[in-house]
Each structure stands twice: as structure tokens, then as C-alpha cells.
PDB file of C-alpha atoms in Angstrom:
ATOM      1  CA  MET A   1       8.562  55.356  63.218  1.00 68.00           C
ATOM      2  CA  MET A   2      11.434  54.300  65.159  1.00 81.00           C
ATOM      3  CA  VAL A   3      12.979  57.381  66.143  1.00 83.00           C
ATOM      4  CA  PRO A   4      10.907  57.637  68.893  1.00 86.00           C
ATOM      5  CA  ALA A   5      11.246  53.818  69.902  1.00 87.00           C
ATOM      6  CA  ALA A   6      14.935  54.140  69.288  1.00 91.00           C
ATOM      7  CA  LEU A   7      14.730  57.170  72.257  1.00 92.00           C
ATOM      8  CA  LEU A   8      13.001  55.247  74.249  1.00 91.00           C
ATOM      9  CA  LEU A   9      14.959  52.636  74.223  1.00 94.00           C
ATOM     10  CA  LEU A  10      17.754  54.873  75.090  1.00 94.00           C
ATOM     11  CA  GLY A  11      15.819  56.552  78.141  1.00 93.00           C
ATOM     12  CA  ALA A  12      15.773  53.151  79.570  1.00 93.00           C
ATOM     13  CA  LEU A  13      19.538  51.786  79.248  1.00 95.00           C
ATOM     14  CA  ALA A  14      20.925  55.591  80.607  1.00 94.00           C
ATOM     15  CA  ALA A  15      18.391  54.324  83.044  1.00 93.00           C
ATOM     16  CA  VAL A  16      18.935  50.794  83.626  1.00 94.00           C
ATOM     17  CA  VAL A  17      22.921  51.384  83.151  1.00 94.00           C
ATOM     18  CA  ALA A  18      23.598  54.658  84.906  1.00 93.00           C
ATOM     19  CA  PRO A  19      22.301  53.799  88.404  1.00 92.00           C
ATOM     20  CA  ARG A  20      24.952  50.396  88.358  1.00 93.00           C
ATOM     21  CA  LEU A  21      28.005  52.157  86.612  1.00 92.00           C
ATOM     22  CA  LEU A  22      27.645  55.020  89.690  1.00 90.00           C
ATOM     23  CA  ALA A  23      27.440  52.687  92.799  1.00 90.00           C
ATOM     24  CA  ARG A  24      29.984  49.974  91.240  1.00 91.00           C
ATOM     25  CA  ALA A  25      32.565  52.734  90.797  1.00 89.00           C
ATOM     26  CA  ASP A  26      35.025  54.324  93.743  1.00 89.00           C
ATOM     27  CA  TRP A  27      35.420  57.642  92.644  1.00 87.00           C
ATOM     28  CA  PRO A  28      32.064  59.241  93.402  1.00 85.00           C
ATOM     29  CA  ASP A  29      33.402  59.050  97.371  1.00 85.00           C
ATOM     30  CA  HIS A  30      35.845  60.684  96.480  1.00 87.00           C
ATOM     31  CA  GLU A  31      34.037  63.396  93.967  1.00 89.00           C
ATOM     32  CA  PRO A  32      31.192  63.466  95.447  1.00 87.00           C
ATOM     33  CA  VAL A  33      30.179  66.449  93.647  1.00 90.00           C
ATOM     34  CA  LEU A  34      30.846  65.739  90.406  1.00 92.00           C
ATOM     35  CA  ALA A  35      29.029  62.287  91.267  1.00 90.00           C
ATOM     36  CA  LEU A  36      25.944  64.132  91.289  1.00 92.00           C
ATOM     37  CA  TRP A  37      26.310  66.307  88.596  1.00 93.00           C
ATOM     38  CA  VAL A  38      26.502  62.842  86.207  1.00 93.00           C
ATOM     39  CA  TRP A  39      23.396  61.699  87.866  1.00 91.00           C
ATOM     40  CA  GLN A  40      21.985  64.742  87.247  1.00 93.00           C
ATOM     41  CA  CYS A  41      22.633  64.400  83.683  1.00 94.00           C
ATOM     42  CA  VAL A  42      21.529  61.020  83.290  1.00 94.00           C
ATOM     43  CA  VAL A  43      18.329  61.746  84.429  1.00 93.00           C
ATOM     44  CA  ALA A  44      18.133  64.410  82.430  1.00 94.00           C
ATOM     45  CA  ALA A  45      19.104  62.873  79.606  1.00 95.00           C
ATOM     46  CA  VAL A  46      16.342  60.064  79.898  1.00 93.00           C
ATOM     47  CA  LEU A  47      13.868  62.983  80.847  1.00 93.00           C
ATOM     48  CA  LEU A  48      14.919  64.346  77.292  1.00 94.00           C
ATOM     49  CA  CYS A  49      14.405  61.174  75.669  1.00 93.00           C
ATOM     50  CA  CYS A  50      11.173  60.263  76.976  1.00 92.00           C
ATOM     51  CA  ALA A  51      10.125  63.661  75.606  1.00 93.00           C
ATOM     52  CA  LEU A  52      11.690  63.813  72.661  1.00 91.00           C
ATOM     53  CA  SER A  53       9.562  60.537  71.483  1.00 91.00           C
ATOM     54  CA  MET A  54       6.704  61.766  73.081  1.00 91.00           C
ATOM     55  CA  THR A  55       6.943  64.548  70.864  1.00 90.00           C
ATOM     56  CA  LEU A  56       7.674  62.918  68.178  1.00 87.00           C
ATOM     57  CA  SER A  57       4.811  60.225  67.945  1.00 88.00           C
ATOM     58  CA  ALA A  58       1.917  62.827  69.010  1.00 89.00           C
ATOM     59  CA  ALA A  59       3.832  64.170  65.687  1.00 86.00           C
ATOM     60  CA  ALA A  60       3.302  61.216  64.457  1.00 84.00           C
ATOM     61  CA  ALA A  61      -0.242  60.773  65.047  1.00 84.00           C
ATOM     62  CA  TRP A  62      -1.904  63.737  65.016  1.00 84.00           C
ATOM     63  CA  GLN A  63      -1.577  66.314  62.686  1.00 78.00           C
ATOM     64  CA  ALA A  64      -2.376  69.234  64.123  1.00 82.00           C
ATOM     65  CA  VAL A  65       0.554  68.544  66.971  1.00 84.00           C
ATOM     66  CA  ARG A  66       3.039  68.201  64.195  1.00 80.00           C
ATOM     67  CA  GLY A  67       1.900  71.340  62.171  1.00 80.00           C
ATOM     68  CA  HIS A  68       3.263  72.820  65.616  1.00 83.00           C
ATOM     69  CA  VAL A  69       6.406  70.715  66.177  1.00 81.00           C
ATOM     70  CA  PHE A  70       7.559  71.469  62.683  1.00 81.00           C
ATOM     71  CA  ALA A  71       6.238  75.172  62.006  1.00 83.00           C
ATOM     72  CA  ASN A  72       9.881  76.624  61.304  1.00 85.00           C
ATOM     73  CA  ALA A  73      11.495  73.513  59.664  1.00 83.00           C
ATOM     74  CA  PRO A  74      12.243  73.050  56.629  1.00 83.00           C
ATOM     75  CA  HIS A  75      10.845  70.568  53.982  1.00 78.00           C
ATOM     76  CA  GLY A  76      14.030  68.614  53.972  1.00 81.00           C
ATOM     77  CA  VAL A  77      13.353  67.648  57.696  1.00 79.00           C
ATOM     78  CA  VAL A  78       9.640  66.550  57.705  1.00 75.00           C
ATOM     79  CA  ASP A  79      10.384  64.675  54.816  1.00 76.00           C
ATOM     80  CA  ALA A  80      13.211  63.068  56.513  1.00 78.00           C
ATOM     81  CA  TYR A  81      10.948  61.243  59.445  1.00 73.00           C
ATOM     82  CA  PRO A  82       8.092  59.556  57.728  1.00 70.00           C
ATOM     83  CA  LEU A  83       5.483  60.369  60.179  1.00 69.00           C
ATOM     84  CA  VAL A  84       2.535  58.846  57.343  1.00 66.00           C
ATOM     85  CA  THR A  85       3.722  55.796  57.899  1.00 66.00           C
ATOM     86  CA  ALA A  86       3.285  55.673  61.790  1.00 69.00           C
ATOM     87  CA  GLY A  87       1.290  52.690  62.942  1.00 75.00           C
ATOM     88  CA  PRO A  88      -1.698  52.954  66.237  1.00 79.00           C
ATOM     89  CA  TRP A  89       1.410  52.391  68.394  1.00 84.00           C
ATOM     90  CA  ALA A  90       2.126  56.539  67.859  1.00 84.00           C
ATOM     91  CA  ALA A  91      -0.808  57.436  69.667  1.00 86.00           C
ATOM     92  CA  THR A  92      -0.936  55.486  71.839  1.00 88.00           C
ATOM     93  CA  THR A  93       2.971  55.881  72.920  1.00 88.00           C
ATOM     94  CA  ALA A  94       1.989  59.858  73.372  1.00 89.00           C
ATOM     95  CA  VAL A  95      -0.384  58.935  76.105  1.00 91.00           C
ATOM     96  CA  VAL A  96       1.277  56.733  77.741  1.00 92.00           C
ATOM     97  CA  LEU A  97       4.448  58.862  78.093  1.00 91.00           C
ATOM     98  CA  ALA A  98       2.239  62.095  78.767  1.00 92.00           C
ATOM     99  CA  CYS A  99       0.433  59.935  81.723  1.00 94.00           C
ATOM    100  CA  GLY A 100       3.872  59.321  82.477  1.00 91.00           C
ATOM    101  CA  GLY A 101       5.129  62.570  82.488  1.00 90.00           C
ATOM    102  CA  ALA A 102       2.265  64.257  84.316  1.00 94.00           C
ATOM    103  CA  TRP A 103       2.391  61.744  87.117  1.00 93.00           C
ATOM    104  CA  THR A 104       5.894  62.859  87.426  1.00 90.00           C
ATOM    105  CA  ALA A 105       5.621  65.866  88.061  1.00 92.00           C
ATOM    106  CA  ALA A 106       2.987  65.453  90.372  1.00 95.00           C
ATOM    107  CA  MET A 107       4.982  63.045  92.644  1.00 94.00           C
ATOM    108  CA  LEU A 108       7.808  65.779  92.379  1.00 92.00           C
ATOM    109  CA  VAL A 109       5.079  68.325  93.829  1.00 95.00           C
ATOM    110  CA  ARG A 110       4.132  65.785  96.374  1.00 97.00           C
ATOM    111  CA  GLU A 111       7.604  65.690  97.817  1.00 96.00           C
ATOM    112  CA  VAL A 112       7.798  69.104  97.658  1.00 96.00           C
ATOM    113  CA  VAL A 113       5.340  69.118  99.428  1.00 97.00           C
ATOM    114  CA  ARG A 114       5.864  67.549 102.376  1.00 97.00           C
ATOM    115  CA  ALA A 115       9.122  68.337 102.557  1.00 96.00           C
ATOM    116  CA  ARG A 116       7.963  71.891 103.485  1.00 97.00           C
ATOM    117  CA  ALA A 117       5.131  70.590 105.744  1.00 97.00           C
ATOM    118  CA  ARG A 118       8.141  69.132 107.569  1.00 96.00           C
ATOM    119  CA  ARG A 119      10.339  71.945 107.461  1.00 94.00           C
ATOM    120  CA  ARG A 120       7.624  74.023 108.579  1.00 93.00           C
ATOM    121  CA  GLN A 121       7.256  71.610 111.956  1.00 94.00           C
ATOM    122  CA  ARG A 122      10.459  71.245 112.830  1.00 91.00           C
ATOM    123  CA  ARG A 123      11.506  74.854 112.810  1.00 86.00           C
ATOM    124  CA  ALA A 124       8.119  75.714 115.585  1.00 86.00           C
ATOM    125  CA  GLU A 125       9.051  72.406 117.769  1.00 87.00           C
ATOM    126  CA  LEU A 126      12.302  74.059 117.557  1.00 81.00           C
ATOM    127  CA  LEU A 127      10.345  77.893 117.987  1.00 77.00           C
ATOM    128  CA  VAL A 128       8.919  75.942 121.358  1.00 79.00           C
ATOM    129  CA  ARG A 129      11.484  74.386 122.580  1.00 80.00           C
ATOM    130  CA  ALA A 130      13.674  77.411 122.377  1.00 73.00           C
ATOM    131  CA  PRO A 131      13.237  79.517 125.811  1.00 73.00           C
ATOM    132  CA  VAL A 132      12.935  83.585 125.410  1.00 73.00           C
ATOM    133  CA  LEU A 133      16.844  84.622 125.523  1.00 72.00           C
ATOM    134  CA  PRO A 134      17.751  87.704 127.921  1.00 74.00           C
ATOM    135  CA  GLY A 135      16.603  90.895 125.894  1.00 71.00           C
ATOM    136  CA  GLU A 136      14.111  89.446 124.173  1.00 74.00           C
ATOM    137  CA  GLN A 137      10.743  90.443 123.476  1.00 74.00           C
ATOM    138  CA  PRO A 138       7.903  87.578 123.414  1.00 71.00           C
ATOM    139  CA  GLY A 139       5.861  88.227 121.109  1.00 68.00           C
ATOM    140  CA  ALA A 140       9.009  89.083 118.085  1.00 69.00           C
ATOM    141  CA  GLU A 141      10.126  86.860 116.463  1.00 70.00           C
ATOM    142  CA  PRO A 142      12.806  84.714 118.289  1.00 62.00           C
ATOM    143  CA  LEU A 143      16.209  84.300 118.442  1.00 62.00           C
ATOM    144  CA  VAL A 144      17.052  80.842 118.083  1.00 60.00           C
ATOM    145  CA  ILE A 145      20.911  78.959 118.882  1.00 63.00           C
ATOM    146  CA  LEU A 146      21.380  75.727 118.066  1.00 63.00           C
ATOM    147  CA  GLU A 147      24.055  73.903 119.660  1.00 67.00           C
ATOM    148  CA  GLY A 148      26.229  71.322 118.003  1.00 64.00           C
ATOM    149  CA  SER A 149      28.628  69.344 119.030  1.00 66.00           C
ATOM    150  CA  ALA A 150      31.264  70.900 115.628  1.00 63.00           C
ATOM    151  CA  PRO A 151      30.996  74.190 114.793  1.00 60.00           C
ATOM    152  CA  THR A 152      30.235  74.809 111.831  1.00 60.00           C
ATOM    153  CA  PRO A 153      31.021  77.352 108.512  1.00 62.00           C
ATOM    154  CA  GLY A 154      27.919  79.904 109.303  1.00 60.00           C
ATOM    155  CA  GLY A 155      29.000  80.379 112.823  1.00 58.00           C
ATOM    156  CA  TRP A 156      33.041  81.407 112.193  1.00 59.00           C
ATOM    157  CA  PRO A 157      33.510  85.535 112.080  1.00 58.00           C
ATOM    158  CA  VAL A 158      34.051  86.636 108.930  1.00 55.00           C
ATOM    159  CA  PRO A 159      37.363  88.935 108.766  1.00 56.00           C
ATOM    160  CA  ARG A 160      37.241  92.267 107.539  1.00 57.00           C
ATOM    161  CA  LEU A 161      39.553  93.057 104.780  1.00 56.00           C
ATOM    162  CA  ASN A 162      39.938  97.475 105.146  1.00 57.00           C
ATOM    163  CA  TRP A 163      41.265  98.009 101.238  1.00 57.00           C
ATOM    164  CA  SER A 164      41.024 101.311 101.257  1.00 59.00           C
ATOM    165  CA  SER A 165      44.069 102.415 103.191  1.00 53.00           C
ATOM    166  CA  PRO A 166      46.990 101.935 101.688  1.00 55.00           C
ATOM    167  CA  ARG A 167      48.806  98.636 102.029  1.00 54.00           C
ATOM    168  CA  PRO A 168      52.529  98.753 103.632  1.00 55.00           C
ATOM    169  CA  ARG A 169      55.226  98.115 102.221  1.00 55.00           C
TER     170      ARG A 169
END
């Protein structure tokens, strides 16, 4: 079955070519939000190619998986994939891709846990360094004021508009 192999090649091609094209282009410097969106789409496409390749390889290797994958599909769809002629590589491909997916999920969870720990540690250090402000209770949740070289939009006052009064003409 060549469809899982073609999906893997498409995913590998996108994973290799897209970062190089984004690095060489000038527009990501001018449009960083669009560049991030394009990067996220490339990552999603690579992950989708790997997941579909794993699913089709598992369907080719094991009858139980094939029954779940093609349960609601018409017979023409099932006949379009020559699943009975799959070689011994189908099970190996499915297991390797499943292990890769589990590894990726474990590393993502590890990074999220580490980021939260770093954030908690920075907040605890900041709370230790912050003095007690006038009117603040020592045991209560402290009010933390951060200083910076430039004001942030979160610190700017928001104008309140009163639309209930008639507008002047």
C-alpha cells in the first residue's frame, strides 16, 4: 500500500522545505502573525500526514483496526485501498509512528510542566522581592507592581464611553 508511504514523504517534505522557505523569505519580518500562522499550519499538516499514515498502516496490518477505520465507509472506498496486499512493513510503520506520537506528546507535556514551574518560581521570587505596600495586609494576596522602561498597554487607562446620554448634534 503506497498511500501511507506517500503521506510520510509529503509530511517529511513539508517538514524539511517549509522552515527553509520561511527562513529565506523577507515577509515574515514584516508580517510575524501571518508567519506564525503559516508555521502552525505546516506543523499541523505534518502531524496530520503522520497520523493518517499511521492509521492507514494500522488498518492494513490488523483486521480489528480496519473494521473501525472503514466502519461507515461504502464498499467502494474500502475496495480503493488494497489493504489485503500490505506487506510486513505496515505493522512496523504503524508501531513506529505510534511510538513517535507518544514521544511527541510526552515531550510536549514535559515542556508545559517545566514552563509552569518556571512561571511559579519567577512569581515566588517576585513576591519575595516585592515590599508590602501601604494599606496592604501582609498575609493577603499581595499587589505586585512591575516597573519597566516603557509603559505597557495593560497599564494605560481605558476611556469610558457613556452611550446612554443623547449625542450632541
